[in-house]
C-alpha atoms as a printed R data frame, in Angstrom:
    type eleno elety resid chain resno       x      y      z
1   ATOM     1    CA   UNK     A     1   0.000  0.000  0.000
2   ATOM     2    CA   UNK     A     2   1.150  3.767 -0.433
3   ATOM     3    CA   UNK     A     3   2.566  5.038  2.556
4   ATOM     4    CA   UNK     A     4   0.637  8.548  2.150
5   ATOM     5    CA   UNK     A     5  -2.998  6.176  1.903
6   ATOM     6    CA   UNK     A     6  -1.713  4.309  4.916
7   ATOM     7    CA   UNK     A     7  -1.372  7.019  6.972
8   ATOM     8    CA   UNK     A     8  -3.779  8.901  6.171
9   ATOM     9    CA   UNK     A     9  -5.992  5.456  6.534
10  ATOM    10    CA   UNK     A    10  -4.576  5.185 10.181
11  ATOM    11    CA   UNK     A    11  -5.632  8.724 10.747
12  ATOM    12    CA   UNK     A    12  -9.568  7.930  9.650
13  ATOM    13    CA   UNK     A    13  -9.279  5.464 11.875
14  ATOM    14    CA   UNK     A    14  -9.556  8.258 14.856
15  ATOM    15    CA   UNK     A    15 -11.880 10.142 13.434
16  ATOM    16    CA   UNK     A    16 -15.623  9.594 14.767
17  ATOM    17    CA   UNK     A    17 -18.950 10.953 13.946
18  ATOM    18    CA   UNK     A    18 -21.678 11.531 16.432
19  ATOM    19    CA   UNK     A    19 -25.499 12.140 16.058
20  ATOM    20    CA   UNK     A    20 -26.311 15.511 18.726
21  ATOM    21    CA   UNK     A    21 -29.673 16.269 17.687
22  ATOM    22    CA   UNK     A    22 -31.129 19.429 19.203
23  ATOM    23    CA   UNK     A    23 -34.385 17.643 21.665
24  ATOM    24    CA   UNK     A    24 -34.900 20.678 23.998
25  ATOM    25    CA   UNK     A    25 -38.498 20.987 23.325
26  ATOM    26    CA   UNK     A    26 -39.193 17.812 22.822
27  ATOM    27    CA   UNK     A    27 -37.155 17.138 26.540
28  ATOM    28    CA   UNK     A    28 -39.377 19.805 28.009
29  ATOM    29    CA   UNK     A    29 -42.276 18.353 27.102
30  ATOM    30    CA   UNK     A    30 -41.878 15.016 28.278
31  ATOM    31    CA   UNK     A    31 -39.944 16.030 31.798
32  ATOM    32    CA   UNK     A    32 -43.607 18.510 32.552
33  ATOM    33    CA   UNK     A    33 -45.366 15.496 31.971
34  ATOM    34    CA   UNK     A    34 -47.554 17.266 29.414
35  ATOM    35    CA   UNK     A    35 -46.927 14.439 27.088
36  ATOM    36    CA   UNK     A    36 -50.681 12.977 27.159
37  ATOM    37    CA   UNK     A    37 -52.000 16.638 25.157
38  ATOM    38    CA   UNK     A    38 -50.592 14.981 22.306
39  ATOM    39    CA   UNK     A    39 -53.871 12.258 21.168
40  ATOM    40    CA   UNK     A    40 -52.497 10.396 18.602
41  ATOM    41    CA   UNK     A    41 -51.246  7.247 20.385
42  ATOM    42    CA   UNK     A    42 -48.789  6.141 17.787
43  ATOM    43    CA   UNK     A    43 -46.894  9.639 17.680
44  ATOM    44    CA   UNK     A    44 -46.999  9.804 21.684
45  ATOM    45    CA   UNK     A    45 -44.909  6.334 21.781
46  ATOM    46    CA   UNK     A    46 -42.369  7.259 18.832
47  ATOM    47    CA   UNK     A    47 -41.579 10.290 20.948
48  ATOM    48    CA   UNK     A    48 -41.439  9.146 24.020
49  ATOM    49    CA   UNK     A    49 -39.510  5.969 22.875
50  ATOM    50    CA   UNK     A    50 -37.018  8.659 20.809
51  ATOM    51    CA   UNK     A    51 -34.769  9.497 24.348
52  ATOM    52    CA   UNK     A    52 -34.116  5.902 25.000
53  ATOM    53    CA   UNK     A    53 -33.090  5.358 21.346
54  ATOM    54    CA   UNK     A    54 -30.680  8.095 21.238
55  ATOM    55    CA   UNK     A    55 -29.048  7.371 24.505
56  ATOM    56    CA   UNK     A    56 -28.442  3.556 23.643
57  ATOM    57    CA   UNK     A    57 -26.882  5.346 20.147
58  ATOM    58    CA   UNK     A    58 -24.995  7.767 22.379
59  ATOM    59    CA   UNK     A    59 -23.778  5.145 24.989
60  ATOM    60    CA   UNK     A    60 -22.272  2.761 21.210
61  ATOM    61    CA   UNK     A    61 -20.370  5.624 20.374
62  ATOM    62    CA   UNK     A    62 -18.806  6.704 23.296
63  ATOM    63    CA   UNK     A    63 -17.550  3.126 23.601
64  ATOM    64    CA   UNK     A    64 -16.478  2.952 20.487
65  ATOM    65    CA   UNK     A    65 -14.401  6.510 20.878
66  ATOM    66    CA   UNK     A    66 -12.968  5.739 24.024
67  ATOM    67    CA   UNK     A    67 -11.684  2.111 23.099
68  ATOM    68    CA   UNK     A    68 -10.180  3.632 19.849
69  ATOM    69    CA   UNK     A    69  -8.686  6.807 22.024
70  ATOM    70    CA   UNK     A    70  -7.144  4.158 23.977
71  ATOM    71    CA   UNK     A    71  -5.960  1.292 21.725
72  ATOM    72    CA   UNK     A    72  -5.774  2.665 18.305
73  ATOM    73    CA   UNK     A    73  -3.485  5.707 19.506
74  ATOM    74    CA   UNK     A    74  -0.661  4.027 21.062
75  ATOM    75    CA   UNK     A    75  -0.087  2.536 17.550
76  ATOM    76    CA   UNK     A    76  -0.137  5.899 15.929
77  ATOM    77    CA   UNK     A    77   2.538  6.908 18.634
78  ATOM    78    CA   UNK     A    78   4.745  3.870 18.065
79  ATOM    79    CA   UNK     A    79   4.629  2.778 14.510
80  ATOM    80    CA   UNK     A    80   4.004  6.581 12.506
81  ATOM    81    CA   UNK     A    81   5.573  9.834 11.935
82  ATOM    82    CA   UNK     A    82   3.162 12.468 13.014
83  ATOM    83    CA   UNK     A    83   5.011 15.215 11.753
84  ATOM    84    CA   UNK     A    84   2.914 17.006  9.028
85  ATOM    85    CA   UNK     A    85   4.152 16.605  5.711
86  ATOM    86    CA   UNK     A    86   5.675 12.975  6.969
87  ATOM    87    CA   UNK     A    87   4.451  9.923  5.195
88  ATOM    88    CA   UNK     A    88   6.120  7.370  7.257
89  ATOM    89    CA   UNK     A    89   4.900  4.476  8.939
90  ATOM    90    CA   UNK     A    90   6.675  1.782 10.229
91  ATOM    91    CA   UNK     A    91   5.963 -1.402  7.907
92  ATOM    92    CA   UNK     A    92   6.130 -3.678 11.069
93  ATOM    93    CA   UNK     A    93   2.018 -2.291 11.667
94  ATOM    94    CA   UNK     A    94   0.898 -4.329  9.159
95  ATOM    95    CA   UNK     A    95   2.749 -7.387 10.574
96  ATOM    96    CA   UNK     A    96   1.111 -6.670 14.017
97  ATOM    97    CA   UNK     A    97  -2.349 -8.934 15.068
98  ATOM    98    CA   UNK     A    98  -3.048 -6.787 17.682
99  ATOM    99    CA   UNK     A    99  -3.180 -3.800 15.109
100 ATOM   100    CA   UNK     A   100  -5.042 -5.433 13.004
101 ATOM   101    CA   UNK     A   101  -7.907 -6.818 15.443
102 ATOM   102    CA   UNK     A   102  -8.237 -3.364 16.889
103 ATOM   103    CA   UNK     A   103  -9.290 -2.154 13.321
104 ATOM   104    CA   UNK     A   104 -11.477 -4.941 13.007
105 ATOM   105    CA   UNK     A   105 -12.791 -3.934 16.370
106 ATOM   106    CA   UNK     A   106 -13.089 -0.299 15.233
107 ATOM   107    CA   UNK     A   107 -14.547 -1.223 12.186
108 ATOM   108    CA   UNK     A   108 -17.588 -3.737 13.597
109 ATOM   109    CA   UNK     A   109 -18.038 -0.757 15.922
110 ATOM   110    CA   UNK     A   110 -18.603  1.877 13.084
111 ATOM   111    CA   UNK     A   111 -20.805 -0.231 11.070
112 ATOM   112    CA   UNK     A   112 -22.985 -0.832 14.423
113 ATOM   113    CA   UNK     A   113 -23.155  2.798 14.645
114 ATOM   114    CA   UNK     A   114 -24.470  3.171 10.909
115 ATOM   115    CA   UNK     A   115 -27.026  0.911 11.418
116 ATOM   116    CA   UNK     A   116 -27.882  3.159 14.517
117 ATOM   117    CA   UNK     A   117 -28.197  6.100 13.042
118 ATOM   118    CA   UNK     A   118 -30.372  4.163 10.267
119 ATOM   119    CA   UNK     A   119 -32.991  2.870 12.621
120 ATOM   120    CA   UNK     A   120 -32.830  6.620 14.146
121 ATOM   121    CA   UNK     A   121 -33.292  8.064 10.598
122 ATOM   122    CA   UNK     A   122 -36.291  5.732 10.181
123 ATOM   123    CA   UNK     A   123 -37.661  6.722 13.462
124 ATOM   124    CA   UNK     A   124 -37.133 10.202 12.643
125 ATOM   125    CA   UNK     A   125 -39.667  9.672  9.261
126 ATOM   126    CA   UNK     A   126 -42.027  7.939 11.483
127 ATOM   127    CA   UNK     A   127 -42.804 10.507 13.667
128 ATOM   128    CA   UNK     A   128 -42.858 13.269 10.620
129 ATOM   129    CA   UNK     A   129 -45.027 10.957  8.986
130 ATOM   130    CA   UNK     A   130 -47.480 10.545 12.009
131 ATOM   131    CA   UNK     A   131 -46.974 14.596 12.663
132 ATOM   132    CA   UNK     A   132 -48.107 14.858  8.696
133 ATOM   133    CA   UNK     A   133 -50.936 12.597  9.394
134 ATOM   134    CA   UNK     A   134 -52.234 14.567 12.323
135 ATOM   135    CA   UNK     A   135 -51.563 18.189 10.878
136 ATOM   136    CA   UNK     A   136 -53.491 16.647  7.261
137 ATOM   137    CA   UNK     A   137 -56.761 15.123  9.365
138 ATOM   138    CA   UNK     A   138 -57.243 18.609 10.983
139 ATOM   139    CA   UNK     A   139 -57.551 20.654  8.275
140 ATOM   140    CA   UNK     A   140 -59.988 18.755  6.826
């Protein structure tokens, strides 16, 4: 492999996405306990069920940061030049199990989290779909 794609492979492998969505109102209206003035059972559910979903999404990819923050880096340490403009890393990484089950770690981890966010995303639709519903039988 290229040493610049290698390295700059290595250095994706630290870089994590997260899913912060902005749930203030919806937060506020479930902690007052006004949650029941909504009527349509189906949307009440998908929103109250939405917390629980994002914090078991939250709690994958804090475990995934923290075990690649703590075994991924030491590699990066030992085996690469960090200097910028450098393109050099040590060809005794790809000789390494432990390197390579730690990406294979990191990797399961990320695709876990993709399928997260894809249930979230069709959560998400569900409840604009049942908001749609709701917002189209009033105004007729």
């Amino acid at each position: 492999m290229d040493p610049i794609n290698y390295l700059n492979y290595i250095r994706s492998l630290g870089g994590y996405s997260t899913f912060s969505p902005s749930n203030g109102a919806l937060n506020a209206l479930i902690s007052s306990g006004n949650l029941y003035i909504i009527k349509n059972d189906s949307l009440r559910m998908h929103l109250a069920r939405w917390s629980g979903m994002l914090e078991d999404t939250r709690e994958d990819e804090i475990r995934l940061i923290e075990f690649g923050d703590t075994h991924m880096n030491p590699f990066r340490l030992e085996y690469s030049n960090l200097r910028p403009g450098s393109a050099h890393v040590d060809p005794a990484l790809l000789e390494n199990i432990k390197f390579e089950n730690i990406v294979r770690t990191i990797r399961r981890s990320a695709n876990y989290n993709v399928e997260n966010y894809e249930i979230l995303g069709l959560e998400i639709n569900r409840i604009l779909d049942e908001i749609n519903r709701e917002l189209s039988s009033e105004q007729k």
